[in-house]
Amino acid sequence: MTTLATRPSPVTGPPAQPRGLSTAARWARRAPLLPALIFTIAVTQLPFVATLVISFLQWNSLAPENRGFAWLDNYLAVITDPNLRNSVLTTILLTASVVLVSLILGLGLALLLDNKFRGRGLVRTMLIAPFLVVPVAAALLWKHALYNPEYGLFNGILGIEMDWISEMPLIAVIASLVWQWTPFMMLILLAGLQSRPLDAVEAAAIDGASGWQVFRYLTLPHLRQYLELGGLLGSIYIVQNFDAVFTITSGGLDTANLPYTIYQTFYQAHDYGAASAAGVVVVIGSIAIATFALRAVSSLLKNEVTR
Amino acid sequence: MTRRAWRPWGALAWFAGILFFLPVAWMVLTSLHSESDAATNPPSVLAPLTFSGYAEFFGADGGASPWPPLLNSVTASVGSTILVLLLAVPAAYALSIRPVQKWSDVLFFFLSTKMLPVVAGLLPIYLIAQYTGLLDNISFLVVLYTSMNLPIAVWLMRSFLAEIPREMLEAAALDGAGLITTLRRVVAPVAMPGIAATALICFIFSWNELLFARVLTGVVAGTAPVFLTGFVTSQGLFLAKMCAAATVVSLPVLVAGFAAQDKLVQGLSLGAVK
């Protein structure tokens, strides 16, 4: 299978760079790349540097006269603030459960759709729909039309009177996100299933392998890459989720994740220093995840090039 | 997967499909009911259909008009998508067809920017907007959305351009075709579907974005998602109207997504899934 590279950089050398290009020729090669590179550095990297600087400042825009260097006070506040610690936990819990559940459901659906049956195209289209509803619209829909204790669809179908959001707030948010992300996982895994070499499956069937054995020893190893990819991309987006938390619970009832908490610290409490320190903490956490994730993607790239 | 097993599997798939589609169908159905039929217990599925929810959403009944936010969303999404393509296509060319040195490092740098949470850069961006007077200005969102989608677009475009057979490029060079001719006659025809898919994905991400828009815009430049969050709190809840609004705002993405299902998944997985 795929071996993880220790470093993402030495991926391959596809068309090798001819040696001895003149300086002008080398710049001609770089020229098309530079606008995108400079733009990306300016708009994505410089703000992070600024965040880093602000994180060492005491800066609350409601108390402008009280501005100054704060050493590590903001970081201490971040580490000792129970709200923030909670939101770290919530972020991990939310991301892990949404990614895992939608991966498992997506795998099940992909396996179902890999069979031939009447109306397969229509079922596929219906299954994709949740992913194509604008996230805020989806969150509003779940909050008001589905979860509402008085006239929501769920209670209407089940014939009960339950206040879903206040009784199980985090699960309510997770369920709506699983609904949105399962189609995405299904699409990736379905693409994986359909690229599976069928002759091996047929050979295994002739050798008397059971359906489960084929799945366990042929399908699943083949899908590993696709599972990794889905998990990685899902994590990147769900760690940053703001729409569902903001709309469904407004961060209440222990559902505030890091993006929501930072938004609140800076947008409502106006504590720029603390918000920045929290932001830097998120970045450090993300770098840890990203280092692992980049290796996974690096193995994908390797496969693509050596294909 | 024997022959006799496919029937129950098909039924199960249908069941799952309907289950996942149910909330979407419910959104559309509720949007077509009158307010009094929309909020009933038990739900009134068979109530008469009406477009009053849509009429109210589009301002027949007073209240804020949704047209400015919808137009802002179109401006931000289309504008940033065009900018992204203008920057990403040459960059992808430099990373795949005539690669610069250390092209994979550059590629990973682009991807790594997607792994850092946007919220950690939000404050300086807000301050910059404030000091430059670009708060509540749609062109500022265009720039931000461009930076948000550019890394994905570069990855995608690179993987699409990498599919062009090298022999085709060499043959063109042997025939004496210049850069422009090669781009126009060889690269463009092969890359066009990829460019279209990339554009579609950038459009969807920009159209969906809430956090930046929420923090950086106000009365003038608010986008459709911001408008959606706003009118529920300011006017109380009108379920039919809300569902009409959610349907209208989701419609461009739903239509585009259904039309390009296959390209969408290839694109969303950064071109890694063929």
XYZ file of C-alpha atoms in Angstrom:
581
model
C 0.000 0.000 0.000
C 1.030 3.548 0.375
C 4.073 4.306 2.409
C 4.003 7.612 4.150
C 6.793 9.913 3.119
C 8.724 11.365 5.982
C 8.797 14.677 4.233
C 6.317 15.814 1.643
C 8.836 17.460 -0.619
C 10.762 14.766 -2.515
C 7.631 13.540 -4.202
C 9.005 12.736 -7.602
C 10.741 14.375 -10.371
C 8.369 14.234 -13.252
C 9.647 16.202 -16.207
C 13.050 16.995 -14.815
C 14.128 20.584 -14.759
C 16.727 20.959 -17.474
C 20.016 22.036 -15.989
C 21.779 25.143 -17.047
C 18.785 27.313 -17.829
C 19.710 30.922 -18.153
C 18.533 33.290 -15.447
C 16.083 34.858 -17.842
C 14.638 31.482 -18.808
C 14.251 30.515 -15.184
C 12.393 33.718 -14.431
C 10.219 33.140 -17.472
C 9.254 29.816 -15.933
C 8.501 31.348 -12.581
C 6.589 34.311 -13.923
C 3.218 32.554 -14.343
C 3.437 31.260 -10.779
C 4.399 34.477 -9.043
C 1.097 36.401 -9.045
C -0.726 33.520 -7.350
C 2.102 32.907 -4.913
C 2.519 36.533 -3.912
C -1.230 37.000 -3.597
C -1.588 33.923 -1.387
C 1.285 34.914 0.874
C -0.030 38.456 1.213
C -3.625 37.561 1.953
C -3.232 34.371 3.988
C 0.191 34.501 5.678
C 0.535 38.145 6.672
C -2.684 38.135 8.720
C -1.341 35.165 10.691
C 1.833 37.081 11.441
C -0.290 40.017 12.583
C -2.367 37.680 14.744
C 0.835 36.422 16.318
C 1.942 39.975 17.140
C -1.439 41.005 18.528
C -1.545 37.892 20.692
C 1.259 39.381 22.803
C -0.568 42.680 23.261
C -3.068 43.775 25.782
C -5.655 45.215 23.468
C -9.337 45.542 24.117
C -10.975 47.935 21.718
C -13.432 48.958 24.454
C -10.499 50.179 26.568
C -8.179 51.780 24.004
C -6.102 53.717 26.565
C -5.074 50.480 28.239
C -3.023 49.105 25.373
C 0.423 47.631 25.790
C 2.715 44.673 25.711
C 1.233 41.790 27.666
C 3.968 39.149 27.484
C 2.211 35.802 27.771
C -0.843 37.001 29.692
C -3.216 36.286 26.810
C -1.866 32.770 26.453
C -2.199 32.196 30.193
C -5.765 33.422 29.972
C -6.438 31.086 27.064
C -5.012 28.069 28.858
C -6.750 28.796 32.153
C -10.079 29.921 30.713
C -12.517 27.028 31.212
C -14.703 28.311 28.358
C -11.850 28.071 25.940
C -10.727 24.688 27.173
C -14.295 23.519 26.715
C -14.425 24.834 23.208
C -11.211 22.961 22.378
C -12.854 19.762 23.610
C -16.064 20.569 21.758
C -14.132 21.162 18.544
C -12.374 17.812 18.820
C -15.571 15.974 19.710
C -17.596 17.665 16.988
C -15.002 17.137 14.268
C -14.176 13.546 15.162
C -17.781 12.423 15.457
C -18.981 14.147 12.290
C -16.064 12.812 10.254
C -16.317 9.266 11.625
C -20.087 8.923 11.398
C -20.322 10.457 7.939
C -17.436 8.284 6.719
C -19.154 5.119 7.964
C -22.561 6.124 6.610
C -20.943 7.292 3.384
C -19.187 3.929 3.030
C -22.474 2.084 3.540
C -24.252 4.246 0.970
C -21.401 3.934 -1.515
C -21.535 0.131 -1.197
C -25.304 0.225 -1.774
C -24.961 2.473 -4.808
C -22.221 0.282 -6.249
C -24.942 -2.280 -7.067
C -27.145 -2.125 -10.112
C -30.754 -1.394 -9.312
C -33.687 0.473 -10.760
C -33.452 4.244 -10.428
C -29.846 4.258 -9.239
C -29.167 7.619 -10.851
C -32.166 9.171 -9.144
C -31.188 7.774 -5.733
C -27.671 9.103 -6.219
C -29.036 12.527 -7.058
C -31.295 12.498 -3.991
C -28.355 11.509 -1.805
C -26.188 14.355 -3.070
C -28.822 17.009 -2.349
C -27.925 17.622 1.336
C -24.389 18.575 0.349
C -25.727 21.161 -2.094
C -27.927 23.063 0.317
C -26.197 26.280 1.424
C -24.827 25.544 4.939
C -26.645 28.429 6.651
C -29.879 27.451 4.925
C -29.368 23.844 6.039
C -28.745 24.933 9.632
C -31.876 27.118 9.614
C -33.874 24.279 8.097
C -32.768 21.840 10.802
C -33.273 24.296 13.613
C -36.710 25.584 12.684
C -38.376 23.127 10.351
C -37.054 19.819 11.705
C -36.062 20.245 15.365
C -38.794 22.676 16.430
C -40.563 21.151 19.450
C -44.014 22.409 18.469
C -44.297 21.946 14.718
C -40.995 20.398 13.634
C -41.024 17.499 11.197
C -39.202 15.103 13.536
C -41.748 15.366 16.326
C -44.529 15.309 13.744
C -43.297 12.011 12.315
C -42.454 10.433 15.659
C -45.570 11.742 17.380
C -43.626 12.991 20.393
C -42.928 16.365 21.917
C -39.239 16.720 22.392
C -37.073 19.800 22.479
C -34.179 18.350 20.485
C -31.860 21.324 20.611
C -32.046 21.994 24.336
C -32.042 18.335 25.320
C -29.189 17.191 23.108
C -27.588 20.352 21.724
C -24.272 18.940 20.543
C -25.889 15.864 19.012
C -28.364 18.146 17.240
C -25.491 20.068 15.657
C -23.597 16.869 14.860
C -26.659 15.266 13.220
C -27.195 18.219 10.899
C -23.514 18.191 9.894
C -23.495 14.421 9.379
C -26.482 14.886 7.076
C -24.548 17.477 5.062
C -21.230 15.626 4.922
C -22.294 12.006 4.379
C -23.020 12.678 0.668
C -19.522 14.080 0.228
C -17.932 10.980 1.763
C -20.241 8.775 -0.301
C -19.198 10.472 -3.553
C -15.486 10.051 -2.849
C -15.875 6.414 -1.752
C -18.146 5.630 -4.693
C -15.463 6.935 -7.041
C -13.031 4.680 -5.197
C -15.285 1.637 -5.511
C -15.802 2.195 -9.196
C -12.067 2.327 -9.824
C -11.649 -1.071 -8.137
C -10.174 -3.708 -10.446
C -13.001 -6.195 -10.928
C -10.875 -9.118 -12.121
C -9.433 -9.551 -8.613
C -12.954 -9.651 -7.175
C -14.017 -12.226 -9.746
C -10.928 -14.323 -9.094
C -11.638 -14.209 -5.366
C -15.247 -15.235 -5.973
C -14.100 -18.184 -8.081
C -11.722 -19.170 -5.288
C -14.750 -19.283 -3.011
C -14.228 -16.095 -0.995
C -17.311 -14.897 0.842
C -18.767 -11.435 0.319
C -17.331 -10.358 3.636
C -13.873 -11.686 2.769
C -13.900 -9.833 -0.537
C -14.888 -6.668 1.291
C -12.366 -7.108 4.091
C -9.329 -8.151 2.053
C -9.907 -6.535 -1.348
C -12.377 -3.669 -1.183
C -11.340 -2.111 2.101
C -7.578 -1.987 1.360
C -8.356 -0.478 -2.029
C -10.592 2.115 -0.386
C -8.044 3.029 2.284
C -6.694 5.960 0.306
C -10.149 7.252 -0.399
C -11.141 6.919 3.265
C -8.028 8.872 4.231
C -8.784 11.550 1.688
C -12.406 11.905 2.799
C -11.380 12.021 6.450
C -8.710 14.607 5.765
C -10.850 16.945 3.687
C -13.816 16.516 6.029
C -11.621 17.364 9.041
C -10.233 20.494 7.395
C -13.718 21.859 6.797
C -15.470 20.650 9.949
C -12.760 21.881 12.351
C -13.530 25.317 10.959
C -17.297 24.969 11.071
C -18.994 28.183 12.037
C -22.356 28.176 10.267
C -24.036 25.289 12.084
C -22.854 26.238 15.573
C -23.692 29.896 15.001
C -27.142 29.199 13.606
C -28.444 26.202 15.539
C -27.302 26.943 19.102
C -25.404 30.264 18.889
C -22.665 28.472 20.772
C -24.920 27.951 23.773
C -25.370 24.788 25.814
C -21.718 23.746 25.554
C -21.653 23.642 21.778
C -19.261 26.558 21.208
C -16.349 25.328 19.106
C -13.117 27.258 18.627
C -14.104 29.259 15.552
C -17.279 30.370 17.282
C -15.480 31.207 20.548
C -12.829 33.263 18.774
C -15.499 35.040 16.765
C -17.236 35.895 20.025
C -14.088 36.968 21.887
C -13.201 39.399 19.169
C -16.557 40.434 17.730
C -18.595 40.718 20.916
C -16.093 40.977 23.785
C -13.682 43.067 21.678
C -10.737 41.440 23.425
C -8.336 41.477 20.491
C -5.364 40.141 22.457
C -7.179 37.114 23.862
C -8.866 36.338 20.552
C -5.496 36.397 18.794
C -3.879 34.162 21.394
C -6.734 31.699 20.957
C -6.223 31.931 17.227
C -2.535 31.109 17.583
C -3.417 28.107 19.758
C -5.774 26.899 17.024
C -3.025 27.316 14.463
C -0.597 25.254 16.547
C -3.202 22.512 16.857
C -3.917 22.669 13.146
C -0.230 22.439 12.278
C -0.085 19.204 14.270
C -3.026 17.794 12.319
C -1.797 19.230 9.044
C 1.653 17.652 9.354
C -0.017 14.278 9.503
C -2.550 15.196 6.846
C 0.047 16.473 4.397
C 1.786 13.112 4.573
C -1.426 11.372 3.673
C -1.929 13.674 0.708
C 1.701 13.317 -0.200
C 1.182 9.583 -0.586
C -1.733 10.313 -2.885
C 0.395 12.582 -5.020
C 3.097 9.949 -5.168
C 0.612 7.431 -6.488
C -0.679 9.883 -9.034
C 2.741 10.585 -10.439
C 4.046 7.023 -10.456
C 0.774 5.800 -11.897
C -22.802 -9.510 -4.421
C -24.610 -12.406 -6.012
C -27.481 -11.916 -8.370
C -30.257 -12.658 -5.907
C -28.920 -10.158 -3.414
C -29.370 -7.009 -5.430
C -33.087 -6.546 -4.876
C -33.002 -5.869 -1.123
C -29.896 -3.725 -1.642
C -31.738 -1.604 -4.155
C -34.686 -1.201 -1.794
C -32.333 -0.227 1.014
C -30.602 2.321 -1.215
C -33.964 3.796 -2.146
C -34.902 4.003 1.514
C -31.628 5.771 2.373
C -31.980 8.110 -0.585
C -35.464 9.162 0.447
C -34.362 9.564 4.065
C -31.497 11.888 3.130
C -33.619 13.782 0.637
C -36.531 14.210 3.056
C -35.286 17.444 4.726
C -34.693 19.024 1.301
C -38.122 17.954 0.092
C -39.615 19.252 3.338
C -37.874 22.603 2.843
C -39.359 22.978 -0.646
C -42.811 21.733 0.394
C -42.957 24.053 3.411
C -41.884 26.968 1.231
C -44.963 26.291 -0.896
C -47.405 26.330 2.007
C -49.127 29.270 3.641
C -47.672 30.345 6.980
C -50.592 28.847 8.896
C -50.237 25.498 7.119
C -46.451 25.499 7.494
C -46.373 25.587 11.301
C -48.867 22.940 12.330
C -48.660 19.889 14.514
C -48.892 17.298 13.072
C -47.292 18.621 9.855
C -49.861 19.298 7.140
C -48.323 17.576 4.158
C -51.347 17.847 1.892
C -52.143 21.528 2.488
C -52.821 23.580 -0.655
C -49.778 24.949 -2.429
C -49.131 28.671 -2.713
C -46.286 30.961 -3.683
C -47.040 33.425 -0.885
C -43.825 32.464 0.967
C -41.798 33.423 -2.098
C -43.834 36.587 -2.631
C -43.144 37.624 0.947
C -39.468 36.776 0.650
C -39.119 38.940 -2.430
C -40.607 41.839 -0.561
C -44.235 42.006 -1.677
C -45.035 42.329 1.988
C -42.601 45.056 2.943
C -39.462 44.220 4.895
C -35.916 44.186 3.616
C -35.535 43.314 -0.033
C -33.420 40.219 -0.714
C -32.195 41.586 -4.034
C -29.186 43.570 -2.758
C -27.808 40.600 -0.760
C -28.424 38.223 -3.676
C -26.669 40.620 -6.053
C -23.812 41.008 -3.563
C -23.459 37.238 -3.466
C -23.376 37.091 -7.253
C -20.735 39.840 -7.349
C -18.580 38.231 -4.653
C -18.853 34.716 -6.099
C -18.495 35.501 -9.792
C -15.891 38.214 -9.209
C -13.684 36.062 -7.020
C -14.090 33.051 -9.326
C -12.839 35.072 -12.303
C -9.904 36.392 -10.269
C -9.074 32.894 -9.039
C -8.987 31.529 -12.579
C -6.813 34.403 -13.794
C -4.271 33.619 -11.067
C -4.602 29.833 -10.883
C -4.368 28.871 -14.548
C -0.886 30.352 -15.118
C 0.265 29.047 -11.732
C -0.944 25.543 -12.527
C 0.828 25.779 -15.876
C 4.058 26.640 -14.079
C 3.532 23.699 -11.729
C 2.696 21.017 -14.255
C 3.539 21.622 -17.881
C 6.804 23.479 -17.558
C 7.402 22.954 -13.861
C 9.495 25.338 -11.837
C 12.083 23.949 -9.456
C 10.665 22.458 -6.257
C 7.187 22.483 -7.752
C 5.902 20.027 -5.165
C 7.035 22.267 -2.296
C 5.118 25.140 -3.842
C 2.082 22.916 -4.314
C 2.190 21.847 -0.674
C 2.552 25.427 0.418
C -0.721 26.248 -1.361
C -2.461 23.317 0.288
C -1.068 24.134 3.714
C -2.781 27.523 3.637
C -6.121 25.661 3.552
C -5.237 23.792 6.723
C -4.826 26.899 8.824
C -8.139 28.005 10.263
C -9.427 31.229 8.719
C -10.660 32.384 12.080
C -7.058 32.827 13.238
C -6.506 35.525 10.634
C -9.898 37.129 10.974
C -8.963 39.903 13.402
C -6.090 41.465 11.411
C -8.211 41.224 8.289
C -11.007 43.022 10.102
C -8.597 45.717 11.320
C -7.159 46.194 7.839
C -10.663 46.582 6.450
C -11.457 49.095 9.170
C -8.337 51.215 8.649
C -8.625 51.213 4.875
C -12.319 52.008 4.917
C -13.138 48.728 3.169
C -15.477 47.488 5.862
C -18.862 46.716 4.366
C -17.385 46.842 0.872
C -18.035 43.935 -1.464
C -14.680 44.263 -3.259
C -12.903 43.365 -0.031
C -14.886 40.124 0.113
C -13.937 39.432 -3.503
C -10.252 39.587 -2.546
C -10.751 37.379 0.511
C -12.773 34.776 -1.365
C -10.079 34.739 -4.024
C -7.455 33.898 -1.429
C -9.774 31.319 0.115
C -10.284 29.447 -3.172
C -6.960 30.014 -4.912
C -5.082 27.112 -3.240
C -7.826 24.635 -4.126
C -7.990 25.985 -7.658
C -4.221 25.682 -8.138
C -4.297 22.049 -6.984
C -7.256 21.240 -9.189
C -5.961 22.966 -12.264
C -2.590 21.302 -11.836
C -4.150 17.853 -11.670
C -6.238 18.598 -14.765
C -3.283 19.973 -16.700
C -1.140 17.011 -15.619
C -3.548 14.780 -17.529
C -2.511 16.264 -20.838
C -0.313 13.646 -22.489
C 3.236 14.868 -22.682
C 3.516 13.447 -26.190
C 0.881 15.901 -27.362
C 2.939 18.822 -26.080
C 6.127 17.437 -27.583
C 4.407 16.877 -30.912
C 3.171 20.462 -30.881
C 6.687 21.698 -30.141
C 8.107 19.576 -32.984
C 5.526 21.017 -35.358
C 6.849 24.429 -34.436
C 3.852 25.621 -32.451
C 4.590 28.582 -30.214
C 3.459 28.966 -26.645
C 0.218 30.726 -27.515
C -0.698 28.229 -30.222
C 0.096 25.300 -27.922
C -2.027 26.786 -25.158
C -4.905 27.478 -27.496
C -4.888 24.333 -29.633
C -3.535 21.677 -27.267
C -3.900 22.725 -23.641
C -7.200 24.611 -23.686
C -9.384 21.897 -25.269
C -8.177 19.274 -22.785
C -8.233 21.592 -19.774
C -11.583 23.286 -20.425
C -13.785 20.806 -18.505
C -11.334 21.045 -15.609
C -11.423 24.821 -15.667
C -15.206 24.714 -15.656
C -15.270 22.342 -12.671
C -12.777 24.502 -10.798
C -14.852 27.591 -11.463
C -17.984 25.831 -10.247
C -16.366 24.773 -6.989
C -14.952 28.242 -6.311
C -18.371 29.710 -7.032
C -20.061 27.333 -4.560
C -17.554 27.964 -1.752
C -17.863 31.732 -2.149
C -21.636 31.566 -2.391
C -21.803 29.519 0.830
C -19.342 31.541 2.912
C -20.689 33.062 6.121
C -17.956 33.919 8.652
C -16.051 36.581 6.675
C -19.247 38.032 5.280
C -20.823 38.180 8.708
C -17.848 39.989 10.280
C -16.819 42.246 7.403
C -20.088 43.373 5.874
C -23.088 45.239 7.149
C -25.988 47.018 5.571
C -24.531 47.614 2.140
C -22.413 44.610 1.266
C -24.190 41.819 3.154
C -24.366 38.583 1.175
C -27.240 36.124 0.886
C -26.072 33.869 3.763
C -25.794 36.917 6.042
C -29.272 37.974 4.937
C -30.561 34.505 5.793
C -29.221 34.638 9.351
C -30.540 38.166 9.724
C -34.152 38.021 8.784
C -35.088 35.228 11.155
C -33.935 37.137 14.201
C -35.207 40.542 13.147
C -38.720 39.574 12.130
C -39.449 36.559 14.262
C -39.990 33.259 12.564
C -42.079 32.815 9.470
C -41.485 29.229 8.523
C -42.824 29.286 4.953
C -40.932 32.473 4.182
C -37.761 31.085 5.764
C -38.023 27.894 3.714
C -38.644 29.957 0.576
C -35.541 32.009 1.372
C -33.451 28.898 2.052
C -34.659 27.363 -1.212
C -33.949 30.475 -3.288
C -30.460 30.924 -1.829
C -29.624 27.226 -2.267
C -31.036 27.014 -5.784
C -27.925 28.118 -7.726
C -25.764 25.612 -5.859
C -28.327 22.806 -6.182
C -28.737 23.338 -9.925
C -25.010 23.681 -10.588
C -24.174 20.743 -8.343
C -26.699 18.367 -9.900
C -25.541 19.372 -13.367
C -21.903 18.602 -12.612
C -22.013 15.742 -10.093
C -18.987 13.879 -11.369
C -16.754 16.884 -11.865
C -17.807 18.099 -8.448
C -16.481 15.080 -6.580
C -13.269 15.005 -8.564
C -12.824 18.665 -7.807
C -13.732 18.513 -4.141
C -11.211 15.756 -3.609
C -8.539 18.054 -5.048
C -8.368 16.088 -8.241
C -7.027 13.048 -6.413
C -9.997 10.875 -7.321
C -10.185 10.056 -10.972
